[in-house]
Coordinates of C-alpha atoms in Angstrom, one line a residue:
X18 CA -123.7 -149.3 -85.0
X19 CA -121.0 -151.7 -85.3
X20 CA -119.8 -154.1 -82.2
X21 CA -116.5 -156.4 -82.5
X22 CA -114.6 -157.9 -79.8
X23 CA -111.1 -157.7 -79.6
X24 CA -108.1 -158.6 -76.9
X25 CA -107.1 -154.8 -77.4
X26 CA -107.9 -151.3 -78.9
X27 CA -105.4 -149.1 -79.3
X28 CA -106.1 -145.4 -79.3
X29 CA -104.0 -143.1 -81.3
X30 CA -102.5 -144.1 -85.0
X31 CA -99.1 -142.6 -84.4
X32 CA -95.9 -144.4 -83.8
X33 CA -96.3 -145.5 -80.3
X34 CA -99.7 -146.7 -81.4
X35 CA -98.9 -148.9 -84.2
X36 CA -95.7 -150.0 -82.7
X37 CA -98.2 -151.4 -79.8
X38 CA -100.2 -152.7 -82.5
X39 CA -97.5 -154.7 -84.0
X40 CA -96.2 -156.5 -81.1
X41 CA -99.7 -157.5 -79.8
X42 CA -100.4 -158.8 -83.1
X43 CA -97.4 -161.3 -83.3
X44 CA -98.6 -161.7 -79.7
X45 CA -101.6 -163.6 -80.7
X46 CA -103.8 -160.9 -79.6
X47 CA -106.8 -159.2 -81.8
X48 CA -106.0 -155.5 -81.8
X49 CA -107.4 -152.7 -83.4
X50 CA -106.0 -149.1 -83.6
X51 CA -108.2 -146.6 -83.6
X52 CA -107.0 -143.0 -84.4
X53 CA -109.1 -139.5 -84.7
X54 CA -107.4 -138.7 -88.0
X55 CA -105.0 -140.9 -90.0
X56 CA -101.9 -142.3 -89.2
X57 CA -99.1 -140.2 -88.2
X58 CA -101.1 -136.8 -88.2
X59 CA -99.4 -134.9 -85.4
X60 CA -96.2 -136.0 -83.6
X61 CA -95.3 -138.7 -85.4
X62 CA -95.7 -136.6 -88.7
X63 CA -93.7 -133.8 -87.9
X64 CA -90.3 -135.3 -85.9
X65 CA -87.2 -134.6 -87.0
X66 CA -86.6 -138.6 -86.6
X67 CA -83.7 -138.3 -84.5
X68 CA -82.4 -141.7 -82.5
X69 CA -80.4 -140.6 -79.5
X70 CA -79.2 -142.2 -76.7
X71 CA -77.1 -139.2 -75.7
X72 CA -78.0 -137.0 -73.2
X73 CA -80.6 -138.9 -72.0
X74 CA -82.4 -138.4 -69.0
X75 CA -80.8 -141.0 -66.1
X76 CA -84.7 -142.0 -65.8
X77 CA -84.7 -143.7 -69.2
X78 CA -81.7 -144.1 -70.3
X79 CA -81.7 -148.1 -69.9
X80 CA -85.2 -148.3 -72.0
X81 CA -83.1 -146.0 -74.9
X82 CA -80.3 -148.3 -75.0
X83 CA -82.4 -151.2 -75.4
X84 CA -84.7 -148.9 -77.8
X85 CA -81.0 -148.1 -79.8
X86 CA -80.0 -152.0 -80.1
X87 CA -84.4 -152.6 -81.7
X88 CA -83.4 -149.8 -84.1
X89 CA -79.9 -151.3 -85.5
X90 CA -82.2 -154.3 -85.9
X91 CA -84.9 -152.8 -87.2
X92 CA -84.8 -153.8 -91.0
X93 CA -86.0 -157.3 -89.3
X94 CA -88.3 -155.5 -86.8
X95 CA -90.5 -154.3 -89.4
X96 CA -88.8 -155.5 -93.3
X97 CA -87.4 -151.7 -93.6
X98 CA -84.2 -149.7 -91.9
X99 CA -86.7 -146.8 -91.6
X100 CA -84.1 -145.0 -93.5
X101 CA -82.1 -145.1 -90.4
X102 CA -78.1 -144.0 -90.6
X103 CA -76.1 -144.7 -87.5
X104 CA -73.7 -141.7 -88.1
X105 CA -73.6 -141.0 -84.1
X106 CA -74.9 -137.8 -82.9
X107 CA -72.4 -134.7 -81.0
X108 CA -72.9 -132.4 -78.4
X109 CA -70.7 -129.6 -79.6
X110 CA -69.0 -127.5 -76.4
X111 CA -68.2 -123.7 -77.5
X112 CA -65.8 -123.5 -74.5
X113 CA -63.9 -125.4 -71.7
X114 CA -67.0 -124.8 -68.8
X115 CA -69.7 -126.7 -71.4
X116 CA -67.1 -129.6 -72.1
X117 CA -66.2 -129.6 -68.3
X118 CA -70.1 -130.2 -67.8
X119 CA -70.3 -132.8 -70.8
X120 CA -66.6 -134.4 -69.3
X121 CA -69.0 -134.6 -66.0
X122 CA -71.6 -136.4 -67.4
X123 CA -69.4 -138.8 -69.1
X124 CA -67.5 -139.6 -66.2
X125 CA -70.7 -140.5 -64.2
X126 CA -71.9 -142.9 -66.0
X127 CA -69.1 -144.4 -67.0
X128 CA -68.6 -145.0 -62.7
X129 CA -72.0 -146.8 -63.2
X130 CA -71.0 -148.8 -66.2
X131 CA -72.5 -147.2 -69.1
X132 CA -70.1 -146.6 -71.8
X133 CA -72.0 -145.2 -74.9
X134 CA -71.3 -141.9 -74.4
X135 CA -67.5 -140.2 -75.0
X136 CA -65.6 -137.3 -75.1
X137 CA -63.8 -135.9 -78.1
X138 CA -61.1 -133.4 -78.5
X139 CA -60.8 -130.8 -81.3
X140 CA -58.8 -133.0 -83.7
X141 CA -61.7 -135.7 -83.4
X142 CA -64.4 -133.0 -83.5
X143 CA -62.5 -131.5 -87.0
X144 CA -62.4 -134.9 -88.7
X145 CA -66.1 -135.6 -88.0
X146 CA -67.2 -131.9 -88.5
X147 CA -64.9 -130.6 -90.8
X148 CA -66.8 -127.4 -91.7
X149 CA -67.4 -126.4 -87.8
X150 CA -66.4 -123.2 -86.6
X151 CA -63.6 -123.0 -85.8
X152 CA -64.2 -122.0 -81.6
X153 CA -65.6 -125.3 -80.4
X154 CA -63.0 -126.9 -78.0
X155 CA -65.0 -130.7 -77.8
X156 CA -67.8 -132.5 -77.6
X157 CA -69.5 -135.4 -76.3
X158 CA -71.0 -138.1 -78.4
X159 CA -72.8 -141.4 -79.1
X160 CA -71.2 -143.1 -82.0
X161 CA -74.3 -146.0 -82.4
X162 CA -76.8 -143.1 -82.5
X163 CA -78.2 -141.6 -85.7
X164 CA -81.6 -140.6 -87.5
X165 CA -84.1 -142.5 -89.2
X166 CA -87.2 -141.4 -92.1
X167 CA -90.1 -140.6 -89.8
X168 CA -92.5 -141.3 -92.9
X169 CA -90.6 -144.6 -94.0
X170 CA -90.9 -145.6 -90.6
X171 CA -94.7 -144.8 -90.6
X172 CA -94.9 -146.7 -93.1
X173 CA -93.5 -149.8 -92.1
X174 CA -94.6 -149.5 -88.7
X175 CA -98.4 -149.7 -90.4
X176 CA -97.7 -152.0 -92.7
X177 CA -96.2 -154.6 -90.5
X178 CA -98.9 -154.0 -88.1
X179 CA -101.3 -155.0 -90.8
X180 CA -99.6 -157.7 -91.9
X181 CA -99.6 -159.0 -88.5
X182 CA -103.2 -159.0 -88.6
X183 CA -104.0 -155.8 -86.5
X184 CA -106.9 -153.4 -87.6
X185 CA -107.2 -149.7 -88.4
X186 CA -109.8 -147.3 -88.2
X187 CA -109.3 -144.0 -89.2
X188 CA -111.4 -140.4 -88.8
X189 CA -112.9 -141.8 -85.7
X190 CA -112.3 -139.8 -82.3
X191 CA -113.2 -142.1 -79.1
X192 CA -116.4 -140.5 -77.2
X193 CA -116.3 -143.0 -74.2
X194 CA -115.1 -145.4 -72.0
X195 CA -116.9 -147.8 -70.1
X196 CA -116.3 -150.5 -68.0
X197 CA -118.3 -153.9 -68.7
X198 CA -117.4 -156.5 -66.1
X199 CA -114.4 -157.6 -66.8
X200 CA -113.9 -155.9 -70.3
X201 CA -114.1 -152.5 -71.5
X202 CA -116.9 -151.0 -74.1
X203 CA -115.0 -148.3 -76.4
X204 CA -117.0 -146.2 -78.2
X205 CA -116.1 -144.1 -80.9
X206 CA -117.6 -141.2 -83.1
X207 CA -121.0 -142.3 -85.1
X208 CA -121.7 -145.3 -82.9
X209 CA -118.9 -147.1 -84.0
X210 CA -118.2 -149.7 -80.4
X211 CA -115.2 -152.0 -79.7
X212 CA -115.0 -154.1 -76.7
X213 CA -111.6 -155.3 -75.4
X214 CA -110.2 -156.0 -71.5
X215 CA -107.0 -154.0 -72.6
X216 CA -106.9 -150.7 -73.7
X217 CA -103.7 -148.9 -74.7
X218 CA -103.5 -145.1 -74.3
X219 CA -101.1 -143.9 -76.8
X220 CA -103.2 -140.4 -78.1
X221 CA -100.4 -138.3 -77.9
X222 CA -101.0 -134.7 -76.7
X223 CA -104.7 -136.0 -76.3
X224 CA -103.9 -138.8 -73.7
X225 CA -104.7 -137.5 -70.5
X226 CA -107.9 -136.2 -72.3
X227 CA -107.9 -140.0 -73.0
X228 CA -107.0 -140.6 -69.2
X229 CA -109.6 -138.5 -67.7
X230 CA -112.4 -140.8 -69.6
X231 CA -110.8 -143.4 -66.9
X232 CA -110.6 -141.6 -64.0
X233 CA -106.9 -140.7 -63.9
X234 CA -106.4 -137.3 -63.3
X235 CA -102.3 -137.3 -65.3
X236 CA -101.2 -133.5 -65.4
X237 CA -99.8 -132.7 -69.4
X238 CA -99.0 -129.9 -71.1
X239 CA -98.7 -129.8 -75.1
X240 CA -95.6 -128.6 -77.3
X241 CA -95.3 -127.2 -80.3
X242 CA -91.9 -127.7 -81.4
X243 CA -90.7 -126.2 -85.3
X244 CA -88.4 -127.4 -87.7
X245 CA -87.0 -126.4 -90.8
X246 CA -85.7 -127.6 -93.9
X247 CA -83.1 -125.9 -96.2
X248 CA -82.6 -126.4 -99.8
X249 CA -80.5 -129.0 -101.3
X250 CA -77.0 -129.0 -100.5
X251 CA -73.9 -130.9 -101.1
X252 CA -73.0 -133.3 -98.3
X253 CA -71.1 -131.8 -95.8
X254 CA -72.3 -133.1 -92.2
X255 CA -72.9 -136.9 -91.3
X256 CA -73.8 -137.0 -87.2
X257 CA -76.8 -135.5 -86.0
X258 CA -75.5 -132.0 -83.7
X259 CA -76.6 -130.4 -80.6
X260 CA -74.8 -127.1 -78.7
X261 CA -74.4 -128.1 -74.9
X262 CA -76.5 -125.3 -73.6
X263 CA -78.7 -123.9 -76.5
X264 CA -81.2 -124.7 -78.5
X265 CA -80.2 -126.8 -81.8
X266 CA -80.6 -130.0 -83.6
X267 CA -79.1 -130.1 -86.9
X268 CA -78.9 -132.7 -89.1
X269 CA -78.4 -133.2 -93.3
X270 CA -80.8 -135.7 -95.0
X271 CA -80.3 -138.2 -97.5
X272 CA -81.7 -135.4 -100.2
X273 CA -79.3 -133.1 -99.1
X274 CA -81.4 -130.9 -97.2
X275 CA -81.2 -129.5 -93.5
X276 CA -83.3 -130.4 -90.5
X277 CA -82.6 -127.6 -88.2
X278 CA -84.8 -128.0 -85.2
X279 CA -83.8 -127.9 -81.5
X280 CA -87.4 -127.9 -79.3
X281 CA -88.0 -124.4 -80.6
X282 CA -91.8 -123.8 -79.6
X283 CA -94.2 -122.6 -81.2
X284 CA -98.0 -121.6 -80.6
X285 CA -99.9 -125.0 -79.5
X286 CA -103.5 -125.0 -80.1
X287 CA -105.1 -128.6 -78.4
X288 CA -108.9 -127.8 -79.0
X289 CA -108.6 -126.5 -82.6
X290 CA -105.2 -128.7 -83.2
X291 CA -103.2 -126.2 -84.7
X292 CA -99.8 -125.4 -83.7
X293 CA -98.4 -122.6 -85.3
X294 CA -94.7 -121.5 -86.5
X295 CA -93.2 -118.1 -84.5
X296 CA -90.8 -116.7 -87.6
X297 CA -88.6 -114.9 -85.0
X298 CA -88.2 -117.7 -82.7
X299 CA -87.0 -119.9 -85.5
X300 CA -84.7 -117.3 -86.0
X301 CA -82.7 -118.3 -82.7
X302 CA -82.1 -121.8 -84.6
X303 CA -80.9 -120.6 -87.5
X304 CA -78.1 -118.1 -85.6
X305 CA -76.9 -121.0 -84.0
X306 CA -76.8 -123.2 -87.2
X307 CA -74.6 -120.7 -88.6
X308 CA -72.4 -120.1 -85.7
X309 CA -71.9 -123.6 -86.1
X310 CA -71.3 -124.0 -89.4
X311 CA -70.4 -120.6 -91.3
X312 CA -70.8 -121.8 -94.5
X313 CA -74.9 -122.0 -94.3
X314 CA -75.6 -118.4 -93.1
X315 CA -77.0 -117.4 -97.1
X316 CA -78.4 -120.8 -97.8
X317 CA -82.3 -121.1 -98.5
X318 CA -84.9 -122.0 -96.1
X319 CA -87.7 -123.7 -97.9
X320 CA -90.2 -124.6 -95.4
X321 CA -91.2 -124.6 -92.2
X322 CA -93.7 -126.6 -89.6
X323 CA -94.7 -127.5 -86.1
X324 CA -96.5 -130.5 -84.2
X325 CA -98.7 -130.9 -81.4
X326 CA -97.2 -133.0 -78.9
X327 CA -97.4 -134.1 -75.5
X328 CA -95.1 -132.9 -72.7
X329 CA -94.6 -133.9 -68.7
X330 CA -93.5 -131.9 -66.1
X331 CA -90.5 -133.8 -66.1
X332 CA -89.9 -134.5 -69.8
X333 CA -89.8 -138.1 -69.1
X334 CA -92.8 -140.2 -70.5
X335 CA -95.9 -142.0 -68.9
X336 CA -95.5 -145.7 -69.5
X337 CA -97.2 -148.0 -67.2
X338 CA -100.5 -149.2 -66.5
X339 CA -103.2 -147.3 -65.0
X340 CA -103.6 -146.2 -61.5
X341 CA -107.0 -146.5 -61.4
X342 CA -108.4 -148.6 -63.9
X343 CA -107.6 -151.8 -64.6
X344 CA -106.7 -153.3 -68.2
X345 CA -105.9 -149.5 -69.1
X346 CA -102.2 -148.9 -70.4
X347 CA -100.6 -145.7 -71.2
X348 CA -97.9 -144.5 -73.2
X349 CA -97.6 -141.2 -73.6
X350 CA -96.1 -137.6 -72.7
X351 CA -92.8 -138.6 -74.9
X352 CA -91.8 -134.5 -74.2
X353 CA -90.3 -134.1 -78.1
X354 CA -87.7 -137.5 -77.8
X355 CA -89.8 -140.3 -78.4
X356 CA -88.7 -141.3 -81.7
X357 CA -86.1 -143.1 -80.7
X358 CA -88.2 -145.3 -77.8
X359 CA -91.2 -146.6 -80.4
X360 CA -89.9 -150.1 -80.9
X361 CA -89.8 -150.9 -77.2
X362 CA -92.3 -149.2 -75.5
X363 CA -94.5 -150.9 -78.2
X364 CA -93.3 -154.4 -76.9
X365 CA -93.0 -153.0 -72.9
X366 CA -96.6 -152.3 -73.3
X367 CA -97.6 -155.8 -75.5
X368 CA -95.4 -157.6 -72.3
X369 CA -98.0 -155.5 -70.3
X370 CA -101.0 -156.6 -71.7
X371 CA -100.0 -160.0 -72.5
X372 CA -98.5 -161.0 -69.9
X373 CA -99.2 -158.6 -66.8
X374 CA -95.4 -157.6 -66.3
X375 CA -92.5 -156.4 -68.6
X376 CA -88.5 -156.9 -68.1
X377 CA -87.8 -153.5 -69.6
X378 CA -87.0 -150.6 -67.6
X379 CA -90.0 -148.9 -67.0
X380 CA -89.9 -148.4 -63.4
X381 CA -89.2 -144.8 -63.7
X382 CA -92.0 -143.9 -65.8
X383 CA -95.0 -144.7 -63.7
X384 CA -98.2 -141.5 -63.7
X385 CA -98.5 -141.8 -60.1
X386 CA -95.1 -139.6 -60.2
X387 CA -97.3 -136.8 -61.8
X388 CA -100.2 -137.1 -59.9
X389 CA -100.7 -135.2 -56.8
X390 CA -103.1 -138.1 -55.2
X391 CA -101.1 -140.9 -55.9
X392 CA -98.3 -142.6 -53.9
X393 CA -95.2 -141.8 -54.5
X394 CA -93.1 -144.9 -52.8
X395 CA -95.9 -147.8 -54.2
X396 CA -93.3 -149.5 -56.2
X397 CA -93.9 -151.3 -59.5
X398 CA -95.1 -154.7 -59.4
X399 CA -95.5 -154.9 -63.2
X400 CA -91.8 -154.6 -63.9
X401 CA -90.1 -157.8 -63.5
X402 CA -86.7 -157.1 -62.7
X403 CA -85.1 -153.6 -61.7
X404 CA -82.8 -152.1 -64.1
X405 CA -79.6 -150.8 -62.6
X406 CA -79.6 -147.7 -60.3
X407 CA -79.5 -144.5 -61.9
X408 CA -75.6 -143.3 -61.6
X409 CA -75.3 -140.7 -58.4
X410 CA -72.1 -139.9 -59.3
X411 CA -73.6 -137.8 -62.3
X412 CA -74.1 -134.4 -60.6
X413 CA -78.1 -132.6 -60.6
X414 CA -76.7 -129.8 -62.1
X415 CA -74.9 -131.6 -65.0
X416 CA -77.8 -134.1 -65.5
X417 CA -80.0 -130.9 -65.3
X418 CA -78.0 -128.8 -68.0
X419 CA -77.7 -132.3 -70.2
X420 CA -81.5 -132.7 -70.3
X421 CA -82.6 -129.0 -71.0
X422 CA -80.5 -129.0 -74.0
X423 CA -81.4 -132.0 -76.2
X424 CA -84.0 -133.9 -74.0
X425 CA -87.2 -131.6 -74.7
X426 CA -86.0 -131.2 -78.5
X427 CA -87.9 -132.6 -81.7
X428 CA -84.7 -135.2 -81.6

């Protein structure tokens, strides 16, 4: 049986966990991650990799702002880019009532001061698109967004981690937590023990299994979103493109090949941790790729795939300390977008454990919002200065309609 001591143990190797991992680290803190499998082997393995500010839900949208500004530095984050191409992402309209909708949106936040989403016309929409069918009447979009490598990433994510002088231990589920005065004992499969007073949650669509071991009781359910990837192609599309009201994400890679995704589900297995690809759901992706863009409907598809990943009621993530136990973080429940959020709720949750508060804007992201025994109205002490007030001027229904189209997707 092996015993270390450590300021932290992370559990869960995926992006969220290393990203953690990282900014302890270069905190001064001794961290280890400890993940079931290897690095990356659900969620973080099967993203489409897409970083997107637009659409987001009013309830994080200052956290993916800051989130987008990390990733246009990232090359000095972690040495890499990630393979990360700020070629914006649209949100296509197919007639005037979806761009009135989008037009809404816009026009909200821009009475609260946000300005990093627009709307374009059909000359604009042609010159970035220029292979779109030829129905679409605008679009909304993010110019600074983009998509990144979700394996580079891993990658250099890990690697920096390392470097920094975190640890990782593979193939080793956690069995336990226990609470030793002031610290916590952690023990993992085949006696292995770590004790730490901080313990990051980030076990994806395990975490409230994680949770539970803790005694908070954090309601999740588990997605199983699908992508697929076409055969090589010429280049032909640069921005990363959603359809205001269905299901799509479409995007070309750097090889050439489409990532057609759009938070298609498959069949989500959390005790055997499978997920499994529905042929004829896919399907609905690929007819709106091709009403899209005509020109695809008799290319190849080459492969397909799903991940297990968490989901909230809400879609909106669980990042905050725990209710009930103290020295226990979480960050989880990422809903299918939380690609784009790894390099800052990695350093919201080393400010957390550091340093017992966090400027960033987490506020809106506390588990007692899940959780039917919790208070509602508490407030949260651990955020050290309130981010501005959600817009009101951006109408439920529009916000609504925004969300359920890109926010639940593999973006």
């Amino acid at each position: 049986m092996s015993h270390r001591a450590y300021d932290a143990v992370i559990i869960g190797g995926g992006l969220h966990g290393l990203s953690a991992a990282l900014h302890l680290a270069r905190g001064g803190a001794r961290v280890v991650v400890v993940e079931k499998h290897w690095v990356g082997r659900h969620a973080s393995g099967a993203t489409a990799a897409g970083v997107r500010t637009l659409n987001r839900d009013l309830g994080e949208l200052d956290l993916s702002l800051e989130a987008m500004d990390m990733w246009h530095g990232m090359a000095g984050l972690v040495g890499d880019d990630c393979g990360f191409h700020a070629n914006g992402q649209v949100c296509v309209a197919e007639n005037p009532a979806a761009l009135a909708r989008l037009q809404a949106r816009v026009d909200g936040l821009r009475a609260s001061g946000y300005t990093h989403e627009e709307i374009i016309g059909p000359d604009e929409l042609r010159r970035l698109l220029p292979e779109l069918s030829t129905h679409c009447v605008g679009a909304s979009i993010a110019r600074r967004d983009g998509a990144a490598d979700p394996h580079r990433a891993l990658r250099a994510f890990r690697a920096s981690a390392l470097q920094a002088g975190a640890e990782l231990v593979e193939h080793c589920g956690i069995v336990a937590l226990e609470r030793r005065g002031a610290d916590w004992r952690i023990v993992g499969e085949g006696g292995r023990e770590w004790t730490a007073p901080a313990v990051v949650n980030a076990a994806g669509a395990w975490s409230a299994r994680i949770a539970a071991l803790v005694g908070d009781d954090i309601p999740l359910a588990t997605k199983s979103s699908m992508m697929m990837v076409s055969e090589r192609l010429r280049p032909f599309i640069r921005p990363v493109v959603s359809i205001m009201g269905r299901s799509l994400s479409f995007k070309q890679s750097d090889q050439g090949t489409l990532v057609i995704g759009g938070g298609l589900q498959g069949i989500p297995d959390l005790d055997k941790e499978t997920s499994t690809a529905r042929m004829r759901v896919l399907a609905k992706g690929a007819k709106a790729s091709t009403d899209l863009f005509p020109a695809v409907r008799d290319i190849r598809i080459v492969r397909v795939w799903a991940g297990l990943e968490a989901k909230t009621e809400d879609l909106l993530p669980v990042v905050c300390p725990s209710p009930n136990a103290p020295g226990v973080f979480h960050a989880f429940g990422f809903s299918g977008h939380g690609f784009e959020l790894v390099p800052v709720v990695g350093a919201a949750m080393a400010d957390l454990v550091l340093r017992g508060q966090t400027a960033r804007a987490i506020q809106n992201l506390d588990a007692r919002r899940l959780m039917p025994d919790q208070p509602k109205d508490a407030g949260t002490p651990w955020v050290a200065k309130t981010a501005r007030t959600a817009p009101e001027a951006v109408p439920a229904s529009v916000q609504g309609t925004a969300q359920s189209t890109v926010q639940g997707a593999p973006s």
